[in-house]
mmCIF file of C-alpha atoms and ligand atoms in Angstrom:
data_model
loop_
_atom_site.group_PDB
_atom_site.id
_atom_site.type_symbol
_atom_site.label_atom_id
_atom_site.label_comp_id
_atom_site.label_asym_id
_atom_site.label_seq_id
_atom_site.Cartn_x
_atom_site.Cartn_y
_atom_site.Cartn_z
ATOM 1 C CA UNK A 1 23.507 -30.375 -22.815
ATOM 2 C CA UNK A 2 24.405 -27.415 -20.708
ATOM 3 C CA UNK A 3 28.318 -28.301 -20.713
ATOM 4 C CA UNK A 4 30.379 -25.183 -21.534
ATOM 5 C CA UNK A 5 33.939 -24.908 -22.352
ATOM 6 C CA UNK A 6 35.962 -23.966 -19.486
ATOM 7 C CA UNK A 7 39.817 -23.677 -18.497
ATOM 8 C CA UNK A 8 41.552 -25.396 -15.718
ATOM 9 C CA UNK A 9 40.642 -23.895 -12.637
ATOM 10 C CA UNK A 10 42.957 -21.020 -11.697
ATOM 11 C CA UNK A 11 43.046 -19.740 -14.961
ATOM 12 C CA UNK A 12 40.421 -17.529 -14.307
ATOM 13 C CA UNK A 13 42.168 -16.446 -11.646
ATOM 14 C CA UNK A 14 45.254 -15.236 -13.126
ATOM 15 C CA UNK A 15 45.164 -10.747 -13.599
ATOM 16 C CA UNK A 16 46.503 -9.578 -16.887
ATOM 17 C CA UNK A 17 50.251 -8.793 -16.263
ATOM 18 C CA UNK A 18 50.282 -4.561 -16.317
ATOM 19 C CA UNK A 19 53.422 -3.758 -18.103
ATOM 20 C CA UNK A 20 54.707 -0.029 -17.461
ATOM 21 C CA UNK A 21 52.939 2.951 -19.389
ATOM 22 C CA UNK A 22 54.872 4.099 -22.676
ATOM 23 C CA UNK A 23 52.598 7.275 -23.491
ATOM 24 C CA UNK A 24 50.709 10.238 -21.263
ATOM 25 C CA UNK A 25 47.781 11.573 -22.417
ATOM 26 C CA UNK A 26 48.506 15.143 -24.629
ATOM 27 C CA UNK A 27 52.534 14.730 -24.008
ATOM 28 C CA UNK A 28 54.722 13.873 -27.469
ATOM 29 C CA UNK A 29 57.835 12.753 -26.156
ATOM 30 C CA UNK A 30 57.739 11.017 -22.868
ATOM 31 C CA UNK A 31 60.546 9.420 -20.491
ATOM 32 C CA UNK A 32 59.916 6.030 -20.011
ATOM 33 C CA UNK A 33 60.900 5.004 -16.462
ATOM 34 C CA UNK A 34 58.287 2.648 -16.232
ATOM 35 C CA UNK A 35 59.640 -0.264 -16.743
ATOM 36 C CA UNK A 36 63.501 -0.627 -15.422
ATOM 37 C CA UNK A 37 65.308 -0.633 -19.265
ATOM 38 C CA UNK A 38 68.407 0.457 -19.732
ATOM 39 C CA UNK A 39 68.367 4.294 -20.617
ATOM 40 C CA UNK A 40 71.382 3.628 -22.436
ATOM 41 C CA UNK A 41 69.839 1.252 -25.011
ATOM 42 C CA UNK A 42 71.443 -1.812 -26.549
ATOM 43 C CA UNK A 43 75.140 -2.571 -26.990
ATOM 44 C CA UNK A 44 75.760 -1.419 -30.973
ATOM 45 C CA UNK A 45 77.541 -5.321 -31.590
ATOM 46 C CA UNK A 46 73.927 -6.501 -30.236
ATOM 47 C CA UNK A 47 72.141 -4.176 -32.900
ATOM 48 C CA UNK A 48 74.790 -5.122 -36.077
ATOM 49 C CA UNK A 49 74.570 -8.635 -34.807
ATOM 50 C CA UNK A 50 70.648 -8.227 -35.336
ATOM 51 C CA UNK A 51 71.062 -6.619 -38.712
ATOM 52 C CA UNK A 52 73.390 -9.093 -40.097
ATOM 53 C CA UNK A 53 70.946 -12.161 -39.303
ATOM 54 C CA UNK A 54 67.991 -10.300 -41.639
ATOM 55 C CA UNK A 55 69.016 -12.548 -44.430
ATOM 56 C CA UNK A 56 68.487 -15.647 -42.019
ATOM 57 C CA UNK A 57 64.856 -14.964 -41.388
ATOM 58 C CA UNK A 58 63.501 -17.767 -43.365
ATOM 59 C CA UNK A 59 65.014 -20.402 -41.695
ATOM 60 C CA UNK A 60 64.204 -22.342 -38.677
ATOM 61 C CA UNK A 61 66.693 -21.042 -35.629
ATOM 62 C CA UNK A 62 69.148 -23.604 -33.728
ATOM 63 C CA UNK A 63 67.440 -25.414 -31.424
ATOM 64 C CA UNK A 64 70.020 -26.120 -28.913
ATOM 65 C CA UNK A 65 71.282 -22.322 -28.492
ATOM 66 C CA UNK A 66 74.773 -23.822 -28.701
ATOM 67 C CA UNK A 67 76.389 -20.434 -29.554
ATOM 68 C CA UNK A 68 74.281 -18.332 -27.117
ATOM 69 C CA UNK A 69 74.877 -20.836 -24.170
ATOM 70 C CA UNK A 70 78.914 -20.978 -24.776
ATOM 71 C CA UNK A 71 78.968 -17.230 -24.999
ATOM 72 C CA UNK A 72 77.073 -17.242 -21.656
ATOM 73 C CA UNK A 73 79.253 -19.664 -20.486
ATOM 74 C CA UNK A 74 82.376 -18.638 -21.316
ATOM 75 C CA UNK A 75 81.758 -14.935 -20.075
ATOM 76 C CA UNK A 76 80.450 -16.231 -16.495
ATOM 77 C CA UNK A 77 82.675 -18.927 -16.037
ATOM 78 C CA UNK A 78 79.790 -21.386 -16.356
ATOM 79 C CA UNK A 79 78.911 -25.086 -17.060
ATOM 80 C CA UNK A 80 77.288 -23.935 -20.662
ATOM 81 C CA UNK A 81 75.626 -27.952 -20.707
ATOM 82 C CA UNK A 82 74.235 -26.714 -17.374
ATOM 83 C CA UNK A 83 72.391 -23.192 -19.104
ATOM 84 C CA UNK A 84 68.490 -22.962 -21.019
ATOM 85 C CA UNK A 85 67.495 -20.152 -22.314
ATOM 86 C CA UNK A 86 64.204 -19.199 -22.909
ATOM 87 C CA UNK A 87 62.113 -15.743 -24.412
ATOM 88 C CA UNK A 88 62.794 -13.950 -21.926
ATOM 89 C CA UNK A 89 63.274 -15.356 -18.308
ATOM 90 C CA UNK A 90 59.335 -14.843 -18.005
ATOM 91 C CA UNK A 91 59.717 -18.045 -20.049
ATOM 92 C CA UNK A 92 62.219 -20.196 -17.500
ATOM 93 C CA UNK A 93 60.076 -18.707 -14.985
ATOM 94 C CA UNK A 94 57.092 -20.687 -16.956
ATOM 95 C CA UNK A 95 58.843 -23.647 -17.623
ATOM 96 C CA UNK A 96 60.253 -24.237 -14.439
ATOM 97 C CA UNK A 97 56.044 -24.065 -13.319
ATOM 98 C CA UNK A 98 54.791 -26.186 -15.791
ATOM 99 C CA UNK A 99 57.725 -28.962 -15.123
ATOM 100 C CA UNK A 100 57.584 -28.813 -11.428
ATOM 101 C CA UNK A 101 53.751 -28.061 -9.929
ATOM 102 C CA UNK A 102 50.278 -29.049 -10.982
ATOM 103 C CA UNK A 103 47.100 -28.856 -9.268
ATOM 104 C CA UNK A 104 47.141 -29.742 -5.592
ATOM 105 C CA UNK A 105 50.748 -28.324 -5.212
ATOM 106 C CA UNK A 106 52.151 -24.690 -3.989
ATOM 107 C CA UNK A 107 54.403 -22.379 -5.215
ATOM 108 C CA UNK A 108 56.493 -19.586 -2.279
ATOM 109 C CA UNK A 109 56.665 -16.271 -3.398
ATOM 110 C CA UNK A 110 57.213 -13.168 -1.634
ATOM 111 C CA UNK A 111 54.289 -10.355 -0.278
ATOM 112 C CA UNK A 112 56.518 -8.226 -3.137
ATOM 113 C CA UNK A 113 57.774 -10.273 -4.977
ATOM 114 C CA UNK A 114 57.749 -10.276 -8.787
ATOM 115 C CA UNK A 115 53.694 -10.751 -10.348
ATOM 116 C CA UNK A 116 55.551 -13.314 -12.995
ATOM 117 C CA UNK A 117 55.777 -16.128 -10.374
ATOM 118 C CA UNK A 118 52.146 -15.867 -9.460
ATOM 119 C CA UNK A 119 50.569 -15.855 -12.939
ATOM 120 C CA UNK A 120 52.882 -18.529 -13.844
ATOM 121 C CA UNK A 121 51.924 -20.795 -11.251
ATOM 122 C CA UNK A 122 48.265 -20.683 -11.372
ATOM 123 C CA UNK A 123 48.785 -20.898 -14.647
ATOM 124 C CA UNK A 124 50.202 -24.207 -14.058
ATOM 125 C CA UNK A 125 47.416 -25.422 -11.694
ATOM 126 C CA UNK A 126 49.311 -24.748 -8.588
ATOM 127 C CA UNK A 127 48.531 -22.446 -5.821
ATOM 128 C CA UNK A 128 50.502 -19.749 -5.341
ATOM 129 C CA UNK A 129 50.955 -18.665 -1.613
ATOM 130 C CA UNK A 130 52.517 -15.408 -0.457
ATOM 131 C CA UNK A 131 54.725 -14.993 2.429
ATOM 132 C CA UNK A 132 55.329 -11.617 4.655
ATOM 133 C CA UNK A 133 58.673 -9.655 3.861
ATOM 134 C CA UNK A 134 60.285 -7.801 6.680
ATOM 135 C CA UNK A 135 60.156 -4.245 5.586
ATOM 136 C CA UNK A 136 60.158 -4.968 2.573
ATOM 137 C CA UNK A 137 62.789 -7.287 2.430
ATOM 138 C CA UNK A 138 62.851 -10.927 1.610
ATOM 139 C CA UNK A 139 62.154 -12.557 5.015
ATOM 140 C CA UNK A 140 63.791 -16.348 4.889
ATOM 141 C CA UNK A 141 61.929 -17.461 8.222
ATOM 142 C CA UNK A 142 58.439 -16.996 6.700
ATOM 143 C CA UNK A 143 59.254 -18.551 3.487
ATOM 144 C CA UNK A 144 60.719 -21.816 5.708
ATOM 145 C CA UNK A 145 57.373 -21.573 8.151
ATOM 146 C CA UNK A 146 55.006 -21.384 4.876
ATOM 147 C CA UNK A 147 57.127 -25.086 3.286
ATOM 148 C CA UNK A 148 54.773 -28.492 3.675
ATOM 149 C CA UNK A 149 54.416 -31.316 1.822
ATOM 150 C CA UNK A 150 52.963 -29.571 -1.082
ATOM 151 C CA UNK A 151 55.134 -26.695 -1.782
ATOM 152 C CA UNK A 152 57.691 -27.410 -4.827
ATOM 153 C CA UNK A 153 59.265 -23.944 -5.601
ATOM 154 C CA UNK A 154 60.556 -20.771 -4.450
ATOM 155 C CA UNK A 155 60.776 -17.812 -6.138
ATOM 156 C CA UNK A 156 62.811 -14.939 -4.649
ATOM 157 C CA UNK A 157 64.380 -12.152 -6.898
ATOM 158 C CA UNK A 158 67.748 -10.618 -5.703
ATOM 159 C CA UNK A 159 68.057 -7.865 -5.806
ATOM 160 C CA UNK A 160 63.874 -7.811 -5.722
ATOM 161 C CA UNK A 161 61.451 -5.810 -8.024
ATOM 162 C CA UNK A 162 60.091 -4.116 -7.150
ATOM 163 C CA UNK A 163 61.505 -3.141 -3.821
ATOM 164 C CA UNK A 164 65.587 -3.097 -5.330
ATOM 165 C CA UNK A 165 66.317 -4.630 -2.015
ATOM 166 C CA UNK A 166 68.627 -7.515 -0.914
ATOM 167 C CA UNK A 167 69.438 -10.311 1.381
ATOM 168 C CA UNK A 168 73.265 -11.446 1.737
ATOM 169 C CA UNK A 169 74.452 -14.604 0.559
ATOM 170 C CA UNK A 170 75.457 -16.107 3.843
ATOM 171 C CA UNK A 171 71.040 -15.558 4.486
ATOM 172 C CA UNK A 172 70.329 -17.144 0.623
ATOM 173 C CA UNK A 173 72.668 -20.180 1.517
ATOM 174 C CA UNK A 174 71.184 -20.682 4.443
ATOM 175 C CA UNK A 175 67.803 -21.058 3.473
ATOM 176 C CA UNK A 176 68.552 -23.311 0.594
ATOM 177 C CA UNK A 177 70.455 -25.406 3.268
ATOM 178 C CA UNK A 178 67.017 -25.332 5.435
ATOM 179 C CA UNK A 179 64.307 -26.059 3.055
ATOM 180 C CA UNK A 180 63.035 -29.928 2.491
ATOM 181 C CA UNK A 181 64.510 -32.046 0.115
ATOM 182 C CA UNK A 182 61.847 -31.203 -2.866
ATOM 183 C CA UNK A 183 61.669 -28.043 -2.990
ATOM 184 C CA UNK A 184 63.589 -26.033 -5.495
ATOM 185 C CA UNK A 185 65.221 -22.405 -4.419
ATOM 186 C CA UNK A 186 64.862 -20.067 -7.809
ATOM 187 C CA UNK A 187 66.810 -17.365 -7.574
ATOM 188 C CA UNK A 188 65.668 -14.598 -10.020
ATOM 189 C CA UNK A 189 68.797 -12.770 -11.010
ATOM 190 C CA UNK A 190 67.215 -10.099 -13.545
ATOM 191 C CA UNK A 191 69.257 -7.733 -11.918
ATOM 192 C CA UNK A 192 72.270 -9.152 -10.621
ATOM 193 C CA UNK A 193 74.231 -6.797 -12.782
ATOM 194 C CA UNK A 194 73.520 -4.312 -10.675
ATOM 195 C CA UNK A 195 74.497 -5.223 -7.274
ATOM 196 C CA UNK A 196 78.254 -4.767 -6.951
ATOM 197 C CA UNK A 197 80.063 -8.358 -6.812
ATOM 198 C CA UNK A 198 76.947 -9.893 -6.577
ATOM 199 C CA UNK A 199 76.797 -13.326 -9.006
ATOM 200 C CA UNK A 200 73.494 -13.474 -9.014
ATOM 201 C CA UNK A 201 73.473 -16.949 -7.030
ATOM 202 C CA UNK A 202 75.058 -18.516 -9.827
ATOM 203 C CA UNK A 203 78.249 -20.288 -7.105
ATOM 204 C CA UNK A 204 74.639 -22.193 -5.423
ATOM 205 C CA UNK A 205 73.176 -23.269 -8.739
ATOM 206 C CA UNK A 206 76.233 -24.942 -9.443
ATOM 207 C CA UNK A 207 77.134 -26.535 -6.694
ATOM 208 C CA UNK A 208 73.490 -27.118 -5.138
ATOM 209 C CA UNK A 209 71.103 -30.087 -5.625
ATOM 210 C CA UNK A 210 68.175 -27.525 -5.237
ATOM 211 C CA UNK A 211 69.125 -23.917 -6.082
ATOM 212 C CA UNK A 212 68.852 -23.021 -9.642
ATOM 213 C CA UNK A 213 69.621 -19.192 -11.268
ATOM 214 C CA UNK A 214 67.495 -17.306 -13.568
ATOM 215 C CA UNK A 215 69.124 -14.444 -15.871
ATOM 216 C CA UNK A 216 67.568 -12.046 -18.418
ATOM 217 C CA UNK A 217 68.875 -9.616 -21.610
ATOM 218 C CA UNK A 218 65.862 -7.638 -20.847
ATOM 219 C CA UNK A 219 68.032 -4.975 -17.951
ATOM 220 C CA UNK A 220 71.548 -3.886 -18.276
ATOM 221 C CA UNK A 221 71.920 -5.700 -21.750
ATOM 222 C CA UNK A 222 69.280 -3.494 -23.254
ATOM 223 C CA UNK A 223 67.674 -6.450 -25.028
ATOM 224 C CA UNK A 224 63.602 -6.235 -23.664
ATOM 225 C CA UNK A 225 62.260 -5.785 -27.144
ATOM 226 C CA UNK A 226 64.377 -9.324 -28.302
ATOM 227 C CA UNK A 227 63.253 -11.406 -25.170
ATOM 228 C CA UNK A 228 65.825 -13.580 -24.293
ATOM 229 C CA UNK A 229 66.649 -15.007 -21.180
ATOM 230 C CA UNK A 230 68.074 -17.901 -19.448
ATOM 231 C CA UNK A 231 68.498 -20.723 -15.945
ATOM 232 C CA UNK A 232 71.553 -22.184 -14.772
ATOM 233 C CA UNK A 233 71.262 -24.995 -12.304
ATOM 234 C CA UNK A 234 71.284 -28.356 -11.414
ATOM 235 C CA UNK A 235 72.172 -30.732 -14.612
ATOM 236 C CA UNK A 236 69.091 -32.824 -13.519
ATOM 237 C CA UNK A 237 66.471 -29.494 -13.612
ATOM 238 C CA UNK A 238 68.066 -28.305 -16.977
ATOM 239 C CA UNK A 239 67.118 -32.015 -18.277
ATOM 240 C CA UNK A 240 63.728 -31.542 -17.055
ATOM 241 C CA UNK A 241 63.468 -28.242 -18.496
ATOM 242 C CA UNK A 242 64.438 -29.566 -21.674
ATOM 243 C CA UNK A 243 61.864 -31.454 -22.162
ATOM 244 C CA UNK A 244 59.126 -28.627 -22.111
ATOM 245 C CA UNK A 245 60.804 -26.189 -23.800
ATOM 246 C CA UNK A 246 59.192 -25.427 -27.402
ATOM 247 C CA UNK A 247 62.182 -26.510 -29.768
ATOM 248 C CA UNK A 248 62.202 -23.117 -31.343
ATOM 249 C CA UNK A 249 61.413 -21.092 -28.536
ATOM 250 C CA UNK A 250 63.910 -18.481 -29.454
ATOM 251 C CA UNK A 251 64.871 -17.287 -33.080
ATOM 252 C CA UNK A 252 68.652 -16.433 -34.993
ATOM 253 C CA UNK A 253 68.188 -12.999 -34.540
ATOM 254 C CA UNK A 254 67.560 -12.900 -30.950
ATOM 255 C CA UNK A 255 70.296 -15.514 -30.255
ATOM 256 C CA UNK A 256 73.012 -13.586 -32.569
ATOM 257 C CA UNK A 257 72.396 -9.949 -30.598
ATOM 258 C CA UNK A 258 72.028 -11.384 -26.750
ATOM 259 C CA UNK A 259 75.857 -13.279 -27.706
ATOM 260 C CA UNK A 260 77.284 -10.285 -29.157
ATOM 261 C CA UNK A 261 75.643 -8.388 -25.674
ATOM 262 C CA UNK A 262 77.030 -10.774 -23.858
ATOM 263 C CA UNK A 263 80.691 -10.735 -24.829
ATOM 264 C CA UNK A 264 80.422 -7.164 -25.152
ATOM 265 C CA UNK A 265 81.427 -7.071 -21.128
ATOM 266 C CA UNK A 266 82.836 -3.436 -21.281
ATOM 267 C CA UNK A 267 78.945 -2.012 -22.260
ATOM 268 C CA UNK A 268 77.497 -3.633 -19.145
ATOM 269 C CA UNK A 269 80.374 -2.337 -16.991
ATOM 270 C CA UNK A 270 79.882 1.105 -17.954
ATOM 271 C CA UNK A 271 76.498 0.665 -17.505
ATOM 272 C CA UNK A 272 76.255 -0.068 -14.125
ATOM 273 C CA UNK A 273 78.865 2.366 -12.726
ATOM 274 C CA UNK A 274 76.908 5.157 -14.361
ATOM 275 C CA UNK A 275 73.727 3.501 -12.876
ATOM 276 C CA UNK A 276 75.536 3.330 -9.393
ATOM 277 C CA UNK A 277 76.592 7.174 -9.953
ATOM 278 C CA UNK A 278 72.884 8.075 -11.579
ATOM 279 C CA UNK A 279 70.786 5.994 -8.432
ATOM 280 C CA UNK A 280 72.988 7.278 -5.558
ATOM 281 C CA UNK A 281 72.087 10.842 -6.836
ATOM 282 C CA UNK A 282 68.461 9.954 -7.952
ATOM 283 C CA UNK A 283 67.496 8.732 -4.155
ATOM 284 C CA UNK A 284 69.877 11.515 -2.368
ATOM 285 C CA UNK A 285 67.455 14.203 -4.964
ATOM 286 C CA UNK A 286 64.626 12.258 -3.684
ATOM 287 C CA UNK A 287 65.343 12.404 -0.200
ATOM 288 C CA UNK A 288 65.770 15.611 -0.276
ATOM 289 C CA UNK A 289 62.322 16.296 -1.321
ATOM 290 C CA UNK A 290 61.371 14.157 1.400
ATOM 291 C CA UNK A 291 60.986 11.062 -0.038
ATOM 292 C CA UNK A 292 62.563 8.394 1.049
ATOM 293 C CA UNK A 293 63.605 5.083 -0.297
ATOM 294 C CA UNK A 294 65.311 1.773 0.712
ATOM 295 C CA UNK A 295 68.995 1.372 -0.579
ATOM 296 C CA UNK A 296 69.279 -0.029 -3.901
ATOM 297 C CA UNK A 297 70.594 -2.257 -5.382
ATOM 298 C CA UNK A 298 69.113 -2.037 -8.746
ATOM 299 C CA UNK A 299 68.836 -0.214 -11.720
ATOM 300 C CA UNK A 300 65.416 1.566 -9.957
ATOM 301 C CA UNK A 301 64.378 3.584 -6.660
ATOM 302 C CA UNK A 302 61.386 2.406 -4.662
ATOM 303 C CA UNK A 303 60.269 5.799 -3.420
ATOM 304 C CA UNK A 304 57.915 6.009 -0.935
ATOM 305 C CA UNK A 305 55.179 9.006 -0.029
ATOM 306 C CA UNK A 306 53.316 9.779 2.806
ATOM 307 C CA UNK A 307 49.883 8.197 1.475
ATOM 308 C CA UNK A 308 48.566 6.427 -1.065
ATOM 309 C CA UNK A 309 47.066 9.012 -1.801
ATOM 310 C CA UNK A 310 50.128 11.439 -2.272
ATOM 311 C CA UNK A 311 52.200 8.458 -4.231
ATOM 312 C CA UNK A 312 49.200 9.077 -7.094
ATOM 313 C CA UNK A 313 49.177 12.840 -7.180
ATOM 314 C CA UNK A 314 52.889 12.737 -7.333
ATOM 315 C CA UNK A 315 52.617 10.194 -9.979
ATOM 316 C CA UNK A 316 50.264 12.432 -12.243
ATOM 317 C CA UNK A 317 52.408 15.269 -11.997
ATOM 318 C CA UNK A 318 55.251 13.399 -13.031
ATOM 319 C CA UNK A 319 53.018 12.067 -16.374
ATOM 320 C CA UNK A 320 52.176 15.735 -17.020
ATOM 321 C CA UNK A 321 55.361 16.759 -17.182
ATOM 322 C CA UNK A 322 56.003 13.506 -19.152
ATOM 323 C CA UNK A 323 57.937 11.168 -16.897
ATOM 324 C CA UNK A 324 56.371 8.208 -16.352
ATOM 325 C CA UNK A 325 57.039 6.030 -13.598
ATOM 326 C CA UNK A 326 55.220 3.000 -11.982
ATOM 327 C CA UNK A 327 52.837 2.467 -9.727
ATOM 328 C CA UNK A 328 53.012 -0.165 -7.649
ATOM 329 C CA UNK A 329 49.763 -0.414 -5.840
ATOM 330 C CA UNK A 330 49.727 -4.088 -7.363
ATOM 331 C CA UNK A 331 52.560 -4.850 -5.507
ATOM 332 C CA UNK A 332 51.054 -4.277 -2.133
ATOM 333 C CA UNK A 333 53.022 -1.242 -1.877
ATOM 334 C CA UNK A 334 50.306 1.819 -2.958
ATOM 335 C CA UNK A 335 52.097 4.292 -1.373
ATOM 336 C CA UNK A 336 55.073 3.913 -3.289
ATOM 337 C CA UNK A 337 56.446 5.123 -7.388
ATOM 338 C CA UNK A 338 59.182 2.417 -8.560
ATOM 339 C CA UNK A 339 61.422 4.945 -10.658
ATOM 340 C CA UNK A 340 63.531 3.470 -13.053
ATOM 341 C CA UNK A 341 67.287 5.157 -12.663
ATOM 342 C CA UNK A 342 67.175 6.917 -16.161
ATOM 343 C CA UNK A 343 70.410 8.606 -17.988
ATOM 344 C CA UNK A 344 71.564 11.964 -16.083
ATOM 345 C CA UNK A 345 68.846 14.120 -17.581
ATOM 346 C CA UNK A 346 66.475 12.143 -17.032
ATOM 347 C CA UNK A 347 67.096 11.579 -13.055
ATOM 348 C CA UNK A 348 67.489 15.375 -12.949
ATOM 349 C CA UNK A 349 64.276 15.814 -14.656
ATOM 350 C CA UNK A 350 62.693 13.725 -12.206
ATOM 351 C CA UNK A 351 63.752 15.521 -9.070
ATOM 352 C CA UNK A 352 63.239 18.795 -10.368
ATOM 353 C CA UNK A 353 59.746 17.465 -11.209
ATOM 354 C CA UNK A 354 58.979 15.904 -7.598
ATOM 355 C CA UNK A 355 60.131 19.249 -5.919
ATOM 356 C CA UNK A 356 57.707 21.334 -7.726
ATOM 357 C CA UNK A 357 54.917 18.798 -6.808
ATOM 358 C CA UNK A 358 55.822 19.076 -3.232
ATOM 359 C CA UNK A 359 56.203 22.634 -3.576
ATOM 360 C CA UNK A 360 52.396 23.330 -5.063
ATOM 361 C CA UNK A 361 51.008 20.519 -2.341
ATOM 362 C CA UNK A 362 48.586 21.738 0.283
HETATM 363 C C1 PLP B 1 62.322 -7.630 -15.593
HETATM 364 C C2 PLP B 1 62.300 -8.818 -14.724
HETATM 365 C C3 PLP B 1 62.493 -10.084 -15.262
HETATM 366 C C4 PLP B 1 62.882 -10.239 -16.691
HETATM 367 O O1 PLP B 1 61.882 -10.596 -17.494
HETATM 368 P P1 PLP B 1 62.226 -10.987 -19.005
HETATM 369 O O2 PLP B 1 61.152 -11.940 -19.317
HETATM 370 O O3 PLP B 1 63.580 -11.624 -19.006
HETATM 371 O O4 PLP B 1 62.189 -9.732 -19.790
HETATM 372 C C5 PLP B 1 62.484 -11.182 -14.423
HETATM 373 N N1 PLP B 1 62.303 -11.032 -13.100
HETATM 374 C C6 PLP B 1 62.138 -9.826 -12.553
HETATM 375 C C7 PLP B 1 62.006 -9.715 -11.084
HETATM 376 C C8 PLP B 1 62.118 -8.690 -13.358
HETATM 377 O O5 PLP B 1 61.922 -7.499 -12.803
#
């Protein structure tokens, strides 16, 4: 017998996720800017809420996330039979895959857009297929060109990662008007927060037959480390959803700190006006230097060098000096640094940083 054991195709496919770097080589206390959290940490009700639930640890969590989901709800002014919520939205992201493709169907994601939805899907047995943005912005006409027969989902993030740009409403509305009938619009709302009266698409998954809304802990809420997440949408996909998710996919103590995070509405208001205030003056610094970026709308500035080339040299310098940002090579976009917006001294370290690169370079 010569049979060996081998995994679904695609599988093999599928490159590690890179998360963003935490240490630099010969540097004690680094900046993390790597990986869009909030430099501001997590609300302190999130953090009691965490260390009143140590005595809970031995028992099996709720399974339905009642208390979590009516928090969400009642905060949002959502449906709370209509939310999921999942470790992290990584894991909607997952489930959504898993419930909705298989082999010999596709899954539209954006030349940009987010590496989550393509591991996700091959992991699935689907085939992810990429479609061009339009300088660097989500471009609906290529996403309704690259629909057939086969395609089941769409992801787009909005505001994206890791470009921070946007397309309107009126644009999102109309494409979930013009796709066909079986394919589901997901609308990645990681950083909806951010984007000033934005709501994060969470009017369409309500009131659509085929837009749902995913939301994360992981950005303004401070919560990465607890991984909690969750999908609003159609009563029909939450059913669905249901019925993959692991019964215990999330424990008490990340339930009890993203509800205390969640009704603690003044933290994420504060948070992103001084993220407004701290970006605005992070890509003006930037520019300044001669390095441009796209507006945005997130809690991170897609600056852009003259080369690839240049975008690595600047990012070394920035690790020596021990701010580390990401490269986004991965993304498509090598001649770019995604710089998370950090707190003030932080985003003035990072200019001050930038100009003395640009100062020493040939
Ligand atoms: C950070 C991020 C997420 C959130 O992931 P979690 O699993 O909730 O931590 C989702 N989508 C995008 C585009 C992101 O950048």
């Amino acid at each position: 017998m010569t049979q060996s054991i081998e995994p679904r195709s695609g599988i093999l496919e599928i490159a590690p996720y890179q998360g963003g770097a935490s240490h630099a080589e010969g540097v004690a206390e680094v900046v993390k800017l790597s990986s869009n959290e909030n430099p501001h940490g997590a609300p302190e009700a999130a953090r009691e809420a965490l260390r009143r639930t140590a005595h809970l640890i031995h028992r099996y969590p709720s399974t339905d996330h009642g208390e979590l989901r009516r928090a969400i709800g009642e905060v949002q002014g959502l449906d709370a039979e209509r939310i999921i919520c999942g470790a992290g939205s990584d894991e909607i992201i997952s489930m959504l895959c898993m419930a909705y493709t298989g082999p010999g169907t596709e899954v539209i994601h954006t030349e940009h857009g987010f590496a989550m939805y393509r591991i996700s899907t091959l992991a699935a047995g689907a085939v992810p297929v990429e479609v061009p943005e339009h300088r660097r912005t989500v471009d609906i006409e290529a996403i309704l060109e690259a629909c057939n027969f086969r395609t089941r989902l769409v992801f787009i993030a909005n505001p994206a990662n890791p470009t921070g740009t946007m397309i309107d409403m009126q644009t999102i509305e109309q494409l979930a008007d013009r796709l066909p009938p079986h394919v589901l619009l997901v609308l990645d709302g990681a950083y909806a927060e951010y984007a000033e009266g934005y709501d994060g698409g969470a009017r369409l998954a309500g009131s659509w037959p085929n837009v749902f809304m995913t939301r994360t802990f992981s950005k303004i809420y401070g919560l990465g480390g607890l991984r909690v997440g969750w999908g609003y949408g159609p009563a029909a996909v939450i059913d669905v959803l249901n019925r993959v998710r692991g019964p215990f996919n999330l424990g008490d103590p990340q339930l009890r700190a993203a509800e205390a995070a969640m009704r603690d509405t003044g933290f994420v208001q504060r948070c992103r006006a001084e993220n407004a205030r701290m970006r605005d003056w992070l890509a003006h610094g930037l520019a300044q230097q001669g390095v441009p970026s796209d507006p945005s709308h997130a809690n991170f500035v897609l600056a852009r060098f003259a080369s690839p080339q240049e975008a690595d040299a600047c990012e070394a310098h920035l690790r020596a000096d021990g701010l580390l940002v990401r490269k986004v090579g991965g993304y498509k976009l090598p001649d770019c640094l995604r710089i998370t917006v950090g707190d003030e001294a932080s985003c003035r370290r990072v200019v001050h940083s930038v100009a003395r690169f640009k100062a020493s370079a040939p």
